[in-house]
Coordinates of C-alpha atoms in Angstrom, one line a residue:
X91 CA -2.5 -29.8 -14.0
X92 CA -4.5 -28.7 -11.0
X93 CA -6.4 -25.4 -11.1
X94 CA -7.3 -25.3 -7.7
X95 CA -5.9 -22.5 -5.4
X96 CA -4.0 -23.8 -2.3
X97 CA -5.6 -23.5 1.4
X98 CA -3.3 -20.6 1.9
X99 CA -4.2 -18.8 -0.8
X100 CA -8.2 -19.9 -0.1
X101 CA -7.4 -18.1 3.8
X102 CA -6.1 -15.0 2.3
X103 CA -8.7 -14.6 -0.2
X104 CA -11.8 -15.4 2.3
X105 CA -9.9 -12.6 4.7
X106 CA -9.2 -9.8 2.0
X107 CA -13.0 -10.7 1.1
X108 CA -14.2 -10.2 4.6
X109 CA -12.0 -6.9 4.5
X110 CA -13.6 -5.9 1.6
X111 CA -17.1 -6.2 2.6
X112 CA -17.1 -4.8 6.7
X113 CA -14.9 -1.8 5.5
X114 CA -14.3 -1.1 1.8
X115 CA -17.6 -1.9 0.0
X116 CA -19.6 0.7 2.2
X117 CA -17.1 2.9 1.4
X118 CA -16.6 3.0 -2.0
X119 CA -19.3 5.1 -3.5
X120 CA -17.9 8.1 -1.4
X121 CA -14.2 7.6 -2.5
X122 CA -15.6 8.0 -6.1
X123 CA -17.6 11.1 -5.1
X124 CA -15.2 12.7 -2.8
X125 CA -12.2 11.7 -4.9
X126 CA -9.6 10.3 -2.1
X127 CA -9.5 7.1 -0.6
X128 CA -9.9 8.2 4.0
X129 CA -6.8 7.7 5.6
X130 CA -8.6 5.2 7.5
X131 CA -8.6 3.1 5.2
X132 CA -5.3 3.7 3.8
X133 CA -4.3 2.7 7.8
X134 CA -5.8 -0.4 8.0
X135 CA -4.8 -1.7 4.1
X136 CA -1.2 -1.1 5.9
X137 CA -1.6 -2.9 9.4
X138 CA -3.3 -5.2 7.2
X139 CA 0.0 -5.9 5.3
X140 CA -1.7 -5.5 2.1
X141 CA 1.3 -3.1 1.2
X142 CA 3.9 -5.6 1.4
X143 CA 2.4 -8.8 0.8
X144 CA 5.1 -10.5 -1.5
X145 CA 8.0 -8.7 -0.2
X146 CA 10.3 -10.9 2.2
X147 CA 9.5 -10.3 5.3
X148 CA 13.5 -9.4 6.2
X149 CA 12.7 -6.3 4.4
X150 CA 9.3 -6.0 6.6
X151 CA 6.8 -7.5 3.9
X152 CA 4.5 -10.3 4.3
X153 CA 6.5 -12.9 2.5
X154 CA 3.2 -14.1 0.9
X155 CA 4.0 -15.3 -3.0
X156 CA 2.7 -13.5 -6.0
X157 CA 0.0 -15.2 -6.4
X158 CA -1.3 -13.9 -2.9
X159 CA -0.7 -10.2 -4.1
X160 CA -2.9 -11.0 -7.3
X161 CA -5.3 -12.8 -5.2
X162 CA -5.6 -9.5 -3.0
X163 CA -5.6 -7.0 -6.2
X164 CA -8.6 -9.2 -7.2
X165 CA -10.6 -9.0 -4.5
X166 CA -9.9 -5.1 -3.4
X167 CA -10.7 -4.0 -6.8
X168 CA -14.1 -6.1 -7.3
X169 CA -15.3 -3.1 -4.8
X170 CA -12.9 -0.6 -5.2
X171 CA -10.5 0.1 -8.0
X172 CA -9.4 3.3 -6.7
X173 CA -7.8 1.0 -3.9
X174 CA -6.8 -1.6 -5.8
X175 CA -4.6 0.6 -7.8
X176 CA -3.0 2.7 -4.7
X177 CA -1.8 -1.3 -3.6
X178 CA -1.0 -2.4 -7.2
X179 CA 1.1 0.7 -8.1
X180 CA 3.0 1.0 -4.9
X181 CA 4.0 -2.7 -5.0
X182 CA 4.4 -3.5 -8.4
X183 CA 5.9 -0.1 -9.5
X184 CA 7.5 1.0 -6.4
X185 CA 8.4 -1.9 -4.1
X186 CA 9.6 -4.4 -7.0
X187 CA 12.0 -2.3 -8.7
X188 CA 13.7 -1.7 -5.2
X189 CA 13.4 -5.7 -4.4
X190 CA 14.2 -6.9 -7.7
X191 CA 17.4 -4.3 -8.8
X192 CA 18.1 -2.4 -5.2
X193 CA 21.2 -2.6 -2.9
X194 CA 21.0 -4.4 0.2
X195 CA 21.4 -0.8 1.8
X196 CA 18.5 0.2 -0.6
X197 CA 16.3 -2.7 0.5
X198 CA 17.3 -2.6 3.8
X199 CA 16.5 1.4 4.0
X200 CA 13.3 1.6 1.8
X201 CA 11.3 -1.6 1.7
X202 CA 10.1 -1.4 5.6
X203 CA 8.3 1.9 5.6
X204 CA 6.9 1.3 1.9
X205 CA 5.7 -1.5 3.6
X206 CA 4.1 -0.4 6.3
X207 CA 2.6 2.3 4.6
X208 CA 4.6 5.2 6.5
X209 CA 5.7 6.2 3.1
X210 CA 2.9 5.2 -0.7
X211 CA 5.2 4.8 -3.4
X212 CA 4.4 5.2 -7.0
X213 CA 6.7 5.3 -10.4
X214 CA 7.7 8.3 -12.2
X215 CA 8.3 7.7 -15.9
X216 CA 5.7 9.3 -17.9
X217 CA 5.8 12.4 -19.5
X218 CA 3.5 14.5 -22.0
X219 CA 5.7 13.4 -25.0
X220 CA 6.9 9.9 -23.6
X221 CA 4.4 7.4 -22.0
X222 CA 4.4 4.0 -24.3
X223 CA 7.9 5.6 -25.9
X224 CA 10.1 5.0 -22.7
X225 CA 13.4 6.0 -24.7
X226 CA 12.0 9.4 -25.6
X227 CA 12.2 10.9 -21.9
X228 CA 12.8 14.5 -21.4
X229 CA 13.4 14.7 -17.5
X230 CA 17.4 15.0 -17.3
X231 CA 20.2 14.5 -14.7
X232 CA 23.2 15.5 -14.2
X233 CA 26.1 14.2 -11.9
X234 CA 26.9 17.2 -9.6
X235 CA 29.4 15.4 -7.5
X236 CA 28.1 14.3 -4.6
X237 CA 24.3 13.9 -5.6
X238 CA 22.7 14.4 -8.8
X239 CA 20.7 16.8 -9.9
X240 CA 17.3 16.6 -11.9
X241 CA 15.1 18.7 -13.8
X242 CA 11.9 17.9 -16.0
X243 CA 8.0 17.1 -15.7
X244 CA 6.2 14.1 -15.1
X245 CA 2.3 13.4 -15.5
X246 CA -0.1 11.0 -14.8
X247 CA 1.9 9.4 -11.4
X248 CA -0.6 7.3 -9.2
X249 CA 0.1 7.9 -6.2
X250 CA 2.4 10.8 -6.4
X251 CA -0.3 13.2 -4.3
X252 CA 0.8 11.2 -1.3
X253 CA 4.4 12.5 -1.8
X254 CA 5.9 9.4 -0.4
X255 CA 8.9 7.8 -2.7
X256 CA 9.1 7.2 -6.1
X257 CA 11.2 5.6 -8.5
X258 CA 12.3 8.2 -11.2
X259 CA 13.3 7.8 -14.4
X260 CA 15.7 10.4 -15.9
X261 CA 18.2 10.3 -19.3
X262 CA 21.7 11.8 -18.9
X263 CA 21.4 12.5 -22.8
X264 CA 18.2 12.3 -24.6
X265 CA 20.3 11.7 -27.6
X266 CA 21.4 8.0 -26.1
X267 CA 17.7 6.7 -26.2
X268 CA 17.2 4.2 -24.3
X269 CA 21.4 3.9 -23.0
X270 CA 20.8 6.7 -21.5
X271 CA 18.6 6.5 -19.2
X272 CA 19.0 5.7 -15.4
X273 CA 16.8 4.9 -12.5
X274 CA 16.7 6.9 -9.0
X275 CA 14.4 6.5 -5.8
X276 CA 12.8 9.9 -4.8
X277 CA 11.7 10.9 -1.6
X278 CA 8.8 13.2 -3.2
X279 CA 9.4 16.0 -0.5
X280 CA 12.9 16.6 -1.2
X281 CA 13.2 20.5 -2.0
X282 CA 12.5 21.1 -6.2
X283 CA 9.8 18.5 -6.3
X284 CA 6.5 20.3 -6.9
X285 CA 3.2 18.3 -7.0
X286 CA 1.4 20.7 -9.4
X287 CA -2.5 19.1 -9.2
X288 CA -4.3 16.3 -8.4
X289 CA -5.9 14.8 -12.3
X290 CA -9.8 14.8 -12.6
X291 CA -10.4 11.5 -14.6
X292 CA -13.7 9.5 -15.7
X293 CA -12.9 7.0 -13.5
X294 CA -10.7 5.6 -10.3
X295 CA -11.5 9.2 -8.4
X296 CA -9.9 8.1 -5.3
X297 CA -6.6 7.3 -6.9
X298 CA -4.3 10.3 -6.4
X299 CA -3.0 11.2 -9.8
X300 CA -0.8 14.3 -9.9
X301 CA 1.7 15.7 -12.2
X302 CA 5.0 16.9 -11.1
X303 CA 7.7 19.6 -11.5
X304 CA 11.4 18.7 -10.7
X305 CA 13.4 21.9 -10.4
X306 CA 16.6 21.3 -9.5
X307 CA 16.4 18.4 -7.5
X308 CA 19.7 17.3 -5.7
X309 CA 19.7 13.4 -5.7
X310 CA 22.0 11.5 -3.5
X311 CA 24.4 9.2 -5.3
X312 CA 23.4 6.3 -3.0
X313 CA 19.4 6.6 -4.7
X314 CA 20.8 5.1 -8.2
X315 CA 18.7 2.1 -8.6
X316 CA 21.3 -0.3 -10.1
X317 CA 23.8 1.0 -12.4
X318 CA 24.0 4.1 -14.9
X319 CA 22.1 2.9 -18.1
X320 CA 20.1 0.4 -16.7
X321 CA 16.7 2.5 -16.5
X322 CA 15.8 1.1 -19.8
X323 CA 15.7 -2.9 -18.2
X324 CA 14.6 -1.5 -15.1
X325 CA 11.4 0.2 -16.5
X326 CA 10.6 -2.2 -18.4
X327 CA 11.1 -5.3 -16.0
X328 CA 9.1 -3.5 -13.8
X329 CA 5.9 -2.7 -16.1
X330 CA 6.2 -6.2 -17.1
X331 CA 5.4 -7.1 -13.5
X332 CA 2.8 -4.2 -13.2
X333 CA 0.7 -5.5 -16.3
X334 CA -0.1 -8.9 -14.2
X335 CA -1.3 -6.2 -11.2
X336 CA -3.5 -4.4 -14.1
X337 CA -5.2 -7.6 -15.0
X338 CA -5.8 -8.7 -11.7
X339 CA -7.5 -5.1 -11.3
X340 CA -9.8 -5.5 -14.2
X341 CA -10.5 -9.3 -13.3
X342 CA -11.5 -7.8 -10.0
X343 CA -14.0 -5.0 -11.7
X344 CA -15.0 -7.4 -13.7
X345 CA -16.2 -10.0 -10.7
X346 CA -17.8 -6.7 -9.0
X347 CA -19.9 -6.2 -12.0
X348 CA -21.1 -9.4 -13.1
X349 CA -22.3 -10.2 -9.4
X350 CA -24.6 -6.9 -9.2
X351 CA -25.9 -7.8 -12.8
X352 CA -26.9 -11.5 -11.9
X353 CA -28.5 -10.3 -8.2
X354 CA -29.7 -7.6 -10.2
X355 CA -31.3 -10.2 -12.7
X356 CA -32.6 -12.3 -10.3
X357 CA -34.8 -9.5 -8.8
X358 CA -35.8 -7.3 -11.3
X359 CA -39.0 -8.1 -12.6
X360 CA -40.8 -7.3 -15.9
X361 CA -43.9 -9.0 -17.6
X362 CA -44.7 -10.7 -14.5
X363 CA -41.2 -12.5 -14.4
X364 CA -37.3 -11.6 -13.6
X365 CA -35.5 -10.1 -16.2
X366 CA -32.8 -13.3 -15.8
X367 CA -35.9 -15.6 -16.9
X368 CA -34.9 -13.9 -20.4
X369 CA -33.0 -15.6 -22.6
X370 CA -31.5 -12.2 -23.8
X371 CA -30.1 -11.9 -20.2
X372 CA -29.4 -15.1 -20.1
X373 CA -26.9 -15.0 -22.6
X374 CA -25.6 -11.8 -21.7
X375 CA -24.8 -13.4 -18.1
X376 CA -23.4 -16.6 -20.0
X377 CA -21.1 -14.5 -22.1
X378 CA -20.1 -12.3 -19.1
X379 CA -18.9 -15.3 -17.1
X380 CA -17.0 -16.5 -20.1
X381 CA -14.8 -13.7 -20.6
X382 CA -14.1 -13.6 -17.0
X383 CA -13.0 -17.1 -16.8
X384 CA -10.7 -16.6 -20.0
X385 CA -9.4 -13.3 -18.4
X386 CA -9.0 -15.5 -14.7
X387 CA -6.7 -18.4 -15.9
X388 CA -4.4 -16.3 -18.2
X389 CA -4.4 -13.7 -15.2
X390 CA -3.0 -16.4 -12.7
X391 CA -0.9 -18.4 -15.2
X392 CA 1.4 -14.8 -15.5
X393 CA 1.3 -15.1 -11.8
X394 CA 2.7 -18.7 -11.7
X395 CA 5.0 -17.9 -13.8
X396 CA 6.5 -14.8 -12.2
X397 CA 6.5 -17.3 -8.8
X398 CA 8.1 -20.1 -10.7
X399 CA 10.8 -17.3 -12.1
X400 CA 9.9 -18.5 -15.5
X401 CA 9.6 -16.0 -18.3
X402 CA 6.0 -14.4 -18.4
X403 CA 7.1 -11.2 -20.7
X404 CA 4.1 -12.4 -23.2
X405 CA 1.8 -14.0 -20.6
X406 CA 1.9 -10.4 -18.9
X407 CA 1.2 -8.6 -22.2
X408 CA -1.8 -11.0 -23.2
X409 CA -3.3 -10.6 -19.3
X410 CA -3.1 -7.5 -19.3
X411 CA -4.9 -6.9 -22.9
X412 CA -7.3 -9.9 -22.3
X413 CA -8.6 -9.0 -18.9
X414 CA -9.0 -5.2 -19.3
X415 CA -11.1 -5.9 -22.3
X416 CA -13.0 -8.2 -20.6
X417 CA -13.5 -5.8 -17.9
X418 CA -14.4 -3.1 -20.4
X419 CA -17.3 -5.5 -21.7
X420 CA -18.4 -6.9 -18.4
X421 CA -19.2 -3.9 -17.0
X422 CA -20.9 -2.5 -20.2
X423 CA -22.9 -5.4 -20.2
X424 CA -24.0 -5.0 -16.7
X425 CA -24.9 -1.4 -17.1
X426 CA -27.1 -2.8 -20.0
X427 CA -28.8 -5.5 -17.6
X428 CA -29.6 -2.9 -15.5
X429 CA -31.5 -0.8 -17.8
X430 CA -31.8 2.7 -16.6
X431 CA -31.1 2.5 -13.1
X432 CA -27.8 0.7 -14.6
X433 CA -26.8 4.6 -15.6
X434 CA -27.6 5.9 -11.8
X435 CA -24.7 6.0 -9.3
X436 CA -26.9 4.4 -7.1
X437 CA -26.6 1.2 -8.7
X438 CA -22.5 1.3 -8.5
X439 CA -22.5 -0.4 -11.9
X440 CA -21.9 3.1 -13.5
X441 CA -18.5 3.3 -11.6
X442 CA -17.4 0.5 -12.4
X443 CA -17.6 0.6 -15.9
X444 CA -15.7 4.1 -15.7
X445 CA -13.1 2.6 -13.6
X446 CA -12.7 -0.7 -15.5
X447 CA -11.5 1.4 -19.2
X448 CA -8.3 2.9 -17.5
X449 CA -7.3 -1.3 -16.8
X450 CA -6.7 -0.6 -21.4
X451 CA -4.8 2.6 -21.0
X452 CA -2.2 2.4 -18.2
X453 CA 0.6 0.0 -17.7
X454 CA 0.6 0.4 -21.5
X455 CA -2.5 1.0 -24.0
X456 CA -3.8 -2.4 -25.9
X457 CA -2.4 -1.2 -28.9
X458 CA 0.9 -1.4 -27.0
X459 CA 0.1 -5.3 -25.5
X460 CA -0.3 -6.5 -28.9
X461 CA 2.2 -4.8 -30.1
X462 CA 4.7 -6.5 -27.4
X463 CA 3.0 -9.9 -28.3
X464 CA 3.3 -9.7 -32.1
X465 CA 6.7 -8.8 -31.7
X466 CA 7.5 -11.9 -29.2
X467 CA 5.5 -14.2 -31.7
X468 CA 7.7 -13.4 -34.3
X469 CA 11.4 -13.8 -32.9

């Protein structure tokens, strides 16, 4: 058993790192206040290859393994989560379903510009009376011939303000549950789709999250992802994968956050001494670092697994729950350390403890992981 990352993966994560402190650190603060991520930046995360970086590079990815795309999650979101979620939902939600259950012609047609960041793709599945409930959709098609037509509302879809392509999940009969539903890939600009408004949340400002009308919208036949009735597997194959991109997220916050608290303890000074001189700090820090390390090696384990194509269905659900929670705490903690000031945007600490409780909601609430692992346990 060797837990010790490979020189290639040390490279990347020294790079993204370097990245991450020249360009995106300095820029973080504003992305929260001015809620949207410059299209600087969103240019360089692209020539970068961030966008792409497990997708073969026959389909113009990076070819990197999956550990490399956690790896960069990680270390984007340990300064900015709003970023880290525009990469992690346009790979894992938008790129994967199209590598993993596309055509060749689908691959072949959609994968280079996702990838190079001429088009930001997101997934379009929830709805204001199915999120966790993935049978219960609303949004219909029907076959018109020659292309299908769609009609229903989506909400809360990262990414979706950037109107690139999506991956849409409609039923042909809400009666058939889960048999009836298919997935489609969505140029977000076709005529019908309506981005209605850009979400204000508590936390990730810079994410775009819109909701979205579909009136009518003509899809061709060549856009069904896989076969009629397979949106059920597809969905959830692909949040499977998107949990592991959630936990690399919070691990990410939750690195961010116990570095300014330790510098932060280290400095601070009260009673003639730094507050980290304190054993009530002191164990704060110790406990911090523990749920970060638990969070880090069931985090990568799901990634080892989904590159050794092993099953990680329960290893996803526990990452997912394990390191958000973590995150949650870390960067509640950290606020604490910092006293006051830790409660002033100044000190950043404040954002990321907004941004790290989304890592329990999406993808899946908690309530939802442990409900996926209970259920595993018991087969």
């Amino acid at each position: 058993m060797d837990f010790n990352l490979s020189e290639d993966h040390k490279i990347l994560k020294d790079s993204v790192a370097d990245f991450v402190k020249k360009e995106l650190a300095p820029a973080a603060a504003e992305i929260d206040s001015m809620h949207e991520i410059p299209g600087s930046i969103v240019k360089q995360i692209s020539e970068l290859g961030f966008l792409g970086s497990y997708i073969p590079e026959e389909y113009g990815g990076a070819g990197l393994d999956y550990m490399s795309y956690i790896l960069l999650i990680e270390e984007i979101s340990k300064a900015c989560a709003s970023t880290g979620v525009l990469i992690s939902a346009h790979t894992s939600l938008c790129c994967d379903p199209v590598l993993q259950f596309g055509s060749e012609e689908q691959k072949k047609k959609y994968l280079p510009v996702l990838c190079s960041g001429e088009k930001i793709g997101c997934i379009m599945l929830t709805e204001p009376e199915a999120g966790s409930d993935v049978a219960n959709i609303s949004t219909k098609y029907e076959d018109a011939g020659e292309h299908f037509v769609v009609n229903g509302n989506k909400i809360f879809i990262t990414n979706g303000g950037f109107r690139g392509y999506g991956i849409l999940f409609a039923t042909m009969d809400k009666q058939l549950k889960h048999k009836g539903l298919s997935a489609f890939i969505l140029d977000l600009k076709t005529d019908g789709v309506e981005i209605l408004r850009n979400e204000e949340k508590m936390g990730i400002k810079g994410s775009y999250t819109t909701a979205v009308n579909l009136n009518n919208v003509k899809i061709p036949k060549e856009n069904l992802l896989g076969s009629e009735g397979d949106g059920f597997k597809i969905a959830m194959e692909t949040l499977n994968g998107g949990r592991i991109g959630i936990a690399a997220q919070a691990l990410g916050i939750a690195e961010g956050a116990f570095e300014k608290a330790k510098n932060y303890a280290m400095e601070r000074k009260q009673f003639g001494k730094p507050i980290g001189s304190f054993q009530a700090i002191q164990f704060k820090l110790a406990d911090m670092m523990t749920r970060i390390e638990a969070a880090k090696l069931i985090t990568y384990k799901a990634a080892w697994l989904k590159d050794m194509k092993k099953t990680n269905a329960i290893e996803s659900a526990m990452s997912k729950l394990y390191a958000s929670e973590a995150a949650s705490y870390v960067t509640a903690e950290a606020v604490q350390i910092h006293g006051g000031y830790g409660y002033i945007t100044e000190y950043e600490v404040e954002r990321m403890m907004r941004d790290a409780k989304i890592t329990e909601i999406y993808e899946g609430t908690n309530e939802v992981q442990r409900i996926t692992i209970a259920k595993m346990l018991m087969k």
